[in-house]
């Protein structure tokens, strides 16, 4: 009898401002190290040049740490997976070049991964704290760069059925936070203050889109800006005195917009399995509303473990593992791509 060999994959994620490296044994995560780049908070957003430079500084120590934590020797690795795109080109180039060099040095396969597919397939990481969806399911992919409703037919058969026509939902959170004078990234801060405020204190409009499954957040951002300017003109302490209520009302509006679209997508596709993915799926508002909706409407909902929501290399590793099983490898001439569809 032959026993099946375990597959060890080292995965690298460097698409934006987090340098992350993970080591997986099959679909289990042995380590998932994330080095955040604090440098950007003082600029109110990610500065691409500084991000690339920080990736250069972080990548070797983060790779070392990930291998050490996983207790895996680099000689035992079966493949190197890395984020090919979408993302900031300078940031992607650091991970891509490092992944190529490592695969070449170890003489093992190289596997390129689509970052957005990885956010979705993070649901297939084998972890006792999360349940794996069955196909087909819908995924609301909500991050700093994307907002999509995706129909997932299989690991690599995905179809975008709705997406933002302007800002991503993460940007809506971050830009609203900036209007309120909060540092970048403001999404988690809005979430934190929202939990102490009244979600119905203030009302903001829901945007209309030509395709009802698409999203639009730029109008919301403008209406929040005018609302703040109007109220600050009357009372200079308006933000300070109402921060929790303002954050709760913004979050309530955004979560309601997301839920309207999910309901419509379920109606149109008849699929009642809903997953969320991407950085904004860390938001407590969307998590609560989805959990309640699953009870109320009988939907099956999949909410990823917190550490697999924001950018991380474990999600790159799980895609790497499934591509490895398919022997879907890349050559050393593969190039990073800033804009990339599925
Ligand atoms: O997926 P991600 O880590 O990076 C991208 O690929 O964009 O998402 C980052 C986004 C940021 O806009 C951040 O503000 C938002 O996710 N975010 C949140 C929360 N945690 C992260 N937004 C709202 N509530 C949160 N708790
Ligand atoms: Zn992301």
Coordinates of C-alpha atoms and ligand atoms in Angstrom, one line a residue:
X1 CA 0.0 0.0 0.0
X2 CA 1.4 3.4 -0.9
X3 CA 0.7 6.3 1.5
X4 CA 0.0 9.7 -0.2
X5 CA 2.8 12.1 0.2
X6 CA 2.0 15.4 2.0
X7 CA 2.5 18.5 -0.2
X8 CA 4.3 21.5 1.4
X9 CA 3.8 24.9 -0.2
X10 CA 5.4 28.2 0.7
X11 CA 3.1 31.1 -0.4
X12 CA 3.9 34.7 -0.8
X13 CA 1.5 37.6 -0.8
X14 CA 2.7 41.2 -1.6
X15 CA -0.1 42.8 -3.6
X16 CA -0.6 45.9 -1.5
X17 CA 0.8 47.0 1.9
X18 CA 1.1 43.7 3.8
X19 CA 4.1 41.3 3.3
X20 CA 2.8 37.9 4.1
X21 CA 4.3 34.4 3.9
X22 CA 2.6 31.1 4.8
X23 CA 3.5 27.5 4.8
X24 CA 0.8 24.9 4.1
X25 CA 0.8 21.1 4.5
X26 CA -1.8 20.1 1.9
X27 CA -4.8 22.3 2.8
X28 CA -3.7 23.0 6.4
X29 CA -1.9 26.1 7.4
X30 CA 1.3 25.5 9.4
X31 CA 2.2 29.2 9.6
X32 CA 0.8 32.5 8.3
X33 CA 3.0 35.4 9.1
X34 CA 1.9 39.0 8.2
X35 CA 4.1 42.0 8.4
X36 CA 1.9 45.1 8.3
X37 CA 3.4 48.4 7.0
X38 CA 2.7 51.1 9.6
X39 CA 4.4 53.7 7.4
X40 CA 1.2 54.5 5.4
X41 CA -1.0 55.6 8.2
X42 CA 0.6 59.0 8.4
X43 CA -0.2 59.6 4.6
X44 CA -3.9 58.7 4.8
X45 CA -3.5 55.8 2.3
X46 CA -1.0 53.4 0.8
X47 CA 2.0 55.1 -0.9
X48 CA 3.0 52.6 -3.6
X49 CA 6.8 53.4 -3.6
X50 CA 7.0 53.1 0.1
X51 CA 5.0 49.8 0.0
X52 CA 7.5 48.3 -2.5
X53 CA 10.4 49.4 -0.4
X54 CA 8.9 47.9 2.8
X55 CA 8.3 44.6 1.0
X56 CA 12.0 44.5 0.0
X57 CA 12.9 45.0 3.6
X58 CA 10.4 42.5 5.0
X59 CA 10.4 39.6 2.6
X60 CA 13.5 37.7 3.7
X61 CA 12.7 37.9 7.5
X62 CA 9.1 37.0 6.9
X63 CA 10.0 34.0 4.8
X64 CA 12.4 32.8 7.5
X65 CA 9.8 33.3 10.2
X66 CA 7.1 31.4 8.3
X67 CA 9.4 28.4 7.8
X68 CA 10.6 28.5 11.4
X69 CA 7.0 28.7 12.7
X70 CA 5.9 25.9 10.4
X71 CA 9.0 23.8 11.4
X72 CA 9.5 23.0 7.8
X73 CA 12.9 22.9 6.1
X74 CA 13.0 24.7 2.8
X75 CA 14.4 21.6 1.2
X76 CA 11.1 19.8 1.9
X77 CA 9.0 22.4 0.0
X78 CA 7.2 21.1 -3.0
X79 CA 6.3 24.4 -4.7
X80 CA 6.3 28.2 -4.3
X81 CA 3.0 30.1 -4.8
X82 CA 2.8 33.8 -5.1
X83 CA 0.3 36.6 -5.9
X84 CA 0.5 37.5 -9.6
X85 CA -2.1 40.2 -9.4
X86 CA -4.3 42.3 -9.1
X87 CA -2.5 44.8 -7.0
X88 CA 0.2 47.5 -7.0
X89 CA 2.8 46.6 -9.6
X90 CA 5.8 47.6 -7.5
X91 CA 4.6 45.6 -4.6
X92 CA 3.7 42.6 -6.7
X93 CA 7.2 42.6 -8.4
X94 CA 8.9 42.1 -5.0
X95 CA 6.9 38.9 -4.2
X96 CA 7.0 37.7 -7.8
X97 CA 10.8 38.1 -8.2
X98 CA 11.4 36.5 -4.8
X99 CA 9.1 33.5 -5.6
X100 CA 10.9 33.0 -8.9
X101 CA 14.3 33.0 -7.3
X102 CA 13.3 30.6 -4.6
X103 CA 11.6 28.2 -7.0
X104 CA 14.7 28.3 -9.2
X105 CA 17.1 27.8 -6.3
X106 CA 15.2 24.9 -4.9
X107 CA 14.3 23.5 -8.3
X108 CA 10.6 23.2 -7.5
X109 CA 7.5 24.3 -9.3
X110 CA 6.3 27.9 -9.3
X111 CA 2.5 28.7 -9.1
X112 CA 1.0 32.1 -9.8
X113 CA -2.2 33.0 -7.9
X114 CA -5.0 35.5 -8.5
X115 CA -5.4 37.6 -5.3
X116 CA -9.2 37.8 -5.6
X117 CA -9.6 34.1 -6.3
X118 CA -7.5 33.6 -3.2
X119 CA -9.8 35.7 -1.0
X120 CA -12.6 33.4 -2.1
X121 CA -10.8 30.1 -1.8
X122 CA -9.6 31.0 1.7
X123 CA -12.9 29.3 2.7
X124 CA -11.3 25.9 1.7
X125 CA -8.5 26.1 4.2
X126 CA -8.8 23.1 6.5
X127 CA -9.5 24.6 9.9
X128 CA -11.8 23.4 12.6
X129 CA -13.1 26.9 13.1
X130 CA -14.4 27.3 9.5
X131 CA -16.8 25.2 7.3
X132 CA -16.1 24.7 3.7
X133 CA -18.8 25.7 1.2
X134 CA -20.1 23.3 -1.4
X135 CA -20.4 24.3 -5.1
X136 CA -22.1 26.3 -6.4
X137 CA -22.1 29.2 -4.0
X138 CA -22.2 33.0 -4.1
X139 CA -19.3 35.0 -2.7
X140 CA -19.5 38.7 -1.8
X141 CA -15.9 39.7 -2.2
X142 CA -15.3 43.0 -0.4
X143 CA -11.9 44.6 0.0
X144 CA -10.0 47.8 -0.3
X145 CA -9.7 47.3 -4.1
X146 CA -12.7 45.3 -5.1
X147 CA -16.4 44.8 -4.5
X148 CA -17.9 41.9 -6.4
X149 CA -20.6 39.2 -6.2
X150 CA -19.1 36.1 -7.7
X151 CA -20.8 32.8 -8.6
X152 CA -18.4 30.0 -7.8
X153 CA -19.1 26.9 -9.8
X154 CA -15.8 25.2 -9.0
X155 CA -12.3 26.0 -7.6
X156 CA -11.3 27.7 -10.8
X157 CA -14.7 28.4 -12.5
X158 CA -15.9 31.7 -11.2
X159 CA -18.2 34.3 -12.7
X160 CA -18.6 37.9 -11.6
X161 CA -22.3 38.7 -11.6
X162 CA -22.1 42.2 -10.0
X163 CA -19.3 44.6 -9.2
X164 CA -18.6 48.2 -8.2
X165 CA -18.8 50.8 -10.9
X166 CA -16.6 53.2 -8.9
X167 CA -15.1 52.9 -5.4
X168 CA -14.7 49.6 -3.6
X169 CA -16.5 49.2 -0.4
X170 CA -13.2 49.2 1.6
X171 CA -12.5 52.6 0.0
X172 CA -16.0 53.8 1.1
X173 CA -15.1 52.9 4.7
X174 CA -11.6 54.4 4.4
X175 CA -12.6 57.6 2.7
X176 CA -15.5 58.2 5.1
X177 CA -13.0 57.6 7.9
X178 CA -10.7 60.2 6.4
X179 CA -13.5 62.7 6.2
X180 CA -13.9 62.1 10.0
X181 CA -10.2 62.8 10.5
X182 CA -9.4 59.1 11.3
X183 CA -6.1 57.5 10.2
X184 CA -5.7 55.0 7.4
X185 CA -7.0 52.3 7.2
X186 CA -10.2 53.7 8.7
X187 CA -12.5 50.7 8.1
X188 CA -11.6 48.9 11.3
X189 CA -11.9 52.2 13.3
X190 CA -15.4 52.9 11.8
X191 CA -16.3 49.4 12.9
X192 CA -14.9 50.0 16.4
X193 CA -16.8 53.3 17.0
X194 CA -19.9 51.9 15.2
X195 CA -20.4 49.3 17.9
X196 CA -20.9 52.1 20.5
X197 CA -23.3 54.2 18.4
X198 CA -26.9 54.4 17.1
X199 CA -27.1 53.1 13.5
X200 CA -30.3 55.1 12.9
X201 CA -29.0 58.4 14.2
X202 CA -28.3 59.8 10.7
X203 CA -29.6 58.7 7.3
X204 CA -27.5 58.4 4.1
X205 CA -28.8 57.6 0.6
X206 CA -28.6 54.3 -1.2
X207 CA -27.1 54.6 -4.7
X208 CA -28.8 53.4 -7.9
X209 CA -27.0 51.4 -10.5
X210 CA -27.9 50.4 -14.1
X211 CA -27.3 46.7 -13.4
X212 CA -29.1 46.1 -10.2
X213 CA -26.4 43.7 -9.0
X214 CA -23.6 46.4 -9.4
X215 CA -22.5 48.7 -6.6
X216 CA -21.6 52.4 -6.5
X217 CA -20.1 54.0 -3.5
X218 CA -18.8 57.4 -4.7
X219 CA -22.1 59.1 -4.3
X220 CA -22.3 57.9 -0.7
X221 CA -18.8 59.3 0.0
X222 CA -19.9 62.7 -1.4
X223 CA -23.1 62.8 0.6
X224 CA -21.1 62.0 3.8
X225 CA -18.7 64.8 3.0
X226 CA -21.5 67.3 2.5
X227 CA -23.3 66.1 5.6
X228 CA -20.2 66.6 7.7
X229 CA -19.4 70.0 6.2
X230 CA -23.0 71.2 6.8
X231 CA -23.0 70.1 10.4
X232 CA -19.5 71.3 11.2
X233 CA -20.4 74.8 9.9
X234 CA -23.1 74.9 12.6
X235 CA -21.1 73.2 15.3
X236 CA -17.3 72.8 15.1
X237 CA -17.5 69.9 17.6
X238 CA -20.0 68.0 15.6
X239 CA -17.7 65.1 14.7
X240 CA -16.1 64.8 18.1
X241 CA -19.5 64.8 19.9
X242 CA -21.2 62.4 17.5
X243 CA -18.4 60.1 16.3
X244 CA -20.0 56.8 17.5
X245 CA -23.4 57.7 15.9
X246 CA -21.9 58.9 12.7
X247 CA -19.8 55.7 12.3
X248 CA -22.7 53.5 13.3
X249 CA -24.9 55.2 10.7
X250 CA -22.3 55.0 7.9
X251 CA -21.7 51.3 8.7
X252 CA -25.4 50.6 8.8
X253 CA -25.9 52.2 5.4
X254 CA -23.0 50.3 3.8
X255 CA -24.1 47.0 5.3
X256 CA -27.7 47.5 4.1
X257 CA -26.5 48.2 0.6
X258 CA -24.4 45.0 0.6
X259 CA -27.4 43.0 2.0
X260 CA -29.8 44.4 -0.7
X261 CA -27.5 43.2 -3.4
X262 CA -27.0 39.8 -1.8
X263 CA -30.8 39.3 -1.5
X264 CA -31.1 40.2 -5.2
X265 CA -28.3 37.8 -6.2
X266 CA -30.0 35.0 -4.3
X267 CA -33.3 35.8 -6.0
X268 CA -31.7 35.8 -9.5
X269 CA -29.5 32.7 -9.1
X270 CA -31.6 30.6 -6.7
X271 CA -28.3 29.8 -4.9
X272 CA -28.8 30.1 -1.1
X273 CA -25.2 29.5 -0.1
X274 CA -23.4 32.8 0.6
X275 CA -19.8 33.3 1.6
X276 CA -18.0 36.6 2.3
X277 CA -14.4 37.3 1.6
X278 CA -11.8 40.1 1.6
X279 CA -10.7 42.6 4.2
X280 CA -14.2 44.2 4.7
X281 CA -15.6 40.8 5.7
X282 CA -13.8 41.4 9.0
X283 CA -16.5 44.0 9.6
X284 CA -18.7 43.1 12.6
X285 CA -21.8 44.7 11.1
X286 CA -21.8 42.5 7.9
X287 CA -20.9 39.4 10.0
X288 CA -23.9 40.0 12.4
X289 CA -26.4 40.8 9.6
X290 CA -25.4 37.7 7.6
X291 CA -25.5 35.4 10.7
X292 CA -29.1 36.7 11.5
X293 CA -30.1 36.4 7.8
X294 CA -29.0 32.8 7.8
X295 CA -31.4 32.1 10.7
X296 CA -34.2 34.3 9.3
X297 CA -34.1 33.1 5.6
X298 CA -32.5 29.7 6.0
X299 CA -29.5 30.7 3.9
X300 CA -26.3 28.8 4.5
X301 CA -23.6 31.5 5.2
X302 CA -19.9 31.1 5.4
X303 CA -17.9 33.7 7.3
X304 CA -14.2 33.2 7.2
X305 CA -11.9 33.0 10.2
X306 CA -10.8 36.6 11.0
X307 CA -7.1 36.0 10.0
X308 CA -8.1 34.8 6.5
X309 CA -10.2 37.9 5.8
X310 CA -7.6 40.7 5.3
X311 CA -4.6 40.1 3.1
X312 CA -2.7 37.0 4.1
X313 CA -0.5 34.4 2.4
X314 CA -2.5 31.4 3.7
X315 CA -5.2 32.1 1.1
X316 CA -2.5 32.2 -1.6
X317 CA -1.3 28.9 -0.3
X318 CA -4.6 27.2 -0.6
X319 CA -5.0 28.2 -4.2
X320 CA -1.4 27.0 -4.7
X321 CA -2.3 23.7 -3.3
X322 CA -5.3 23.2 -5.6
X323 CA -3.3 24.3 -8.6
X324 CA -0.5 21.9 -7.5
X325 CA -3.0 19.0 -7.6
X326 CA -3.9 20.0 -11.2
X327 CA -0.2 20.4 -12.0
X328 CA -1.0 24.0 -13.1
X329 CA 2.5 25.4 -12.9
X330 CA 4.1 28.6 -14.3
X331 CA 7.4 29.2 -16.0
X332 CA 10.1 31.6 -14.7
X333 CA 9.0 34.1 -17.3
X334 CA 5.6 34.7 -15.7
X335 CA 4.9 38.4 -15.0
X336 CA 3.1 40.3 -12.3
X337 CA -0.1 42.0 -13.5
X338 CA -1.6 45.0 -11.8
X339 CA -5.0 44.5 -13.4
X340 CA -6.2 40.9 -13.6
X341 CA -9.6 39.2 -14.1
X342 CA -10.3 35.7 -13.0
Ligands
LIG1 O1 -8.5 42.6 1.5 P1 -7.8 43.7 2.1 O2 -6.9 43.4 3.3 O3 -6.9 44.4 1.1 C1 -7.2 44.6 -0.2 O4 -7.0 43.6 -1.0 O5 -7.8 45.6 -0.5 O6 -8.9 44.8 2.5 C2 -8.5 46.0 3.1 C3 -9.7 46.8 3.3 C4 -9.4 48.2 3.8 O7 -10.2 49.1 3.1 C5 -9.9 48.2 5.3 O8 -10.3 49.4 5.8 C6 -11.0 47.2 5.2 O9 -10.6 46.2 4.4 N1 -11.4 46.6 6.5 C7 -12.5 46.9 7.2 C8 -12.4 46.2 8.4 N2 -11.2 45.6 8.5 C9 -10.6 45.8 7.3 N3 -13.6 47.6 6.8 C10 -14.6 47.7 7.7 N4 -14.6 47.0 8.9 C11 -13.6 46.3 9.3 N5 -13.6 45.7 10.5
LIG2 ZN1 -7.1 41.6 -0.6

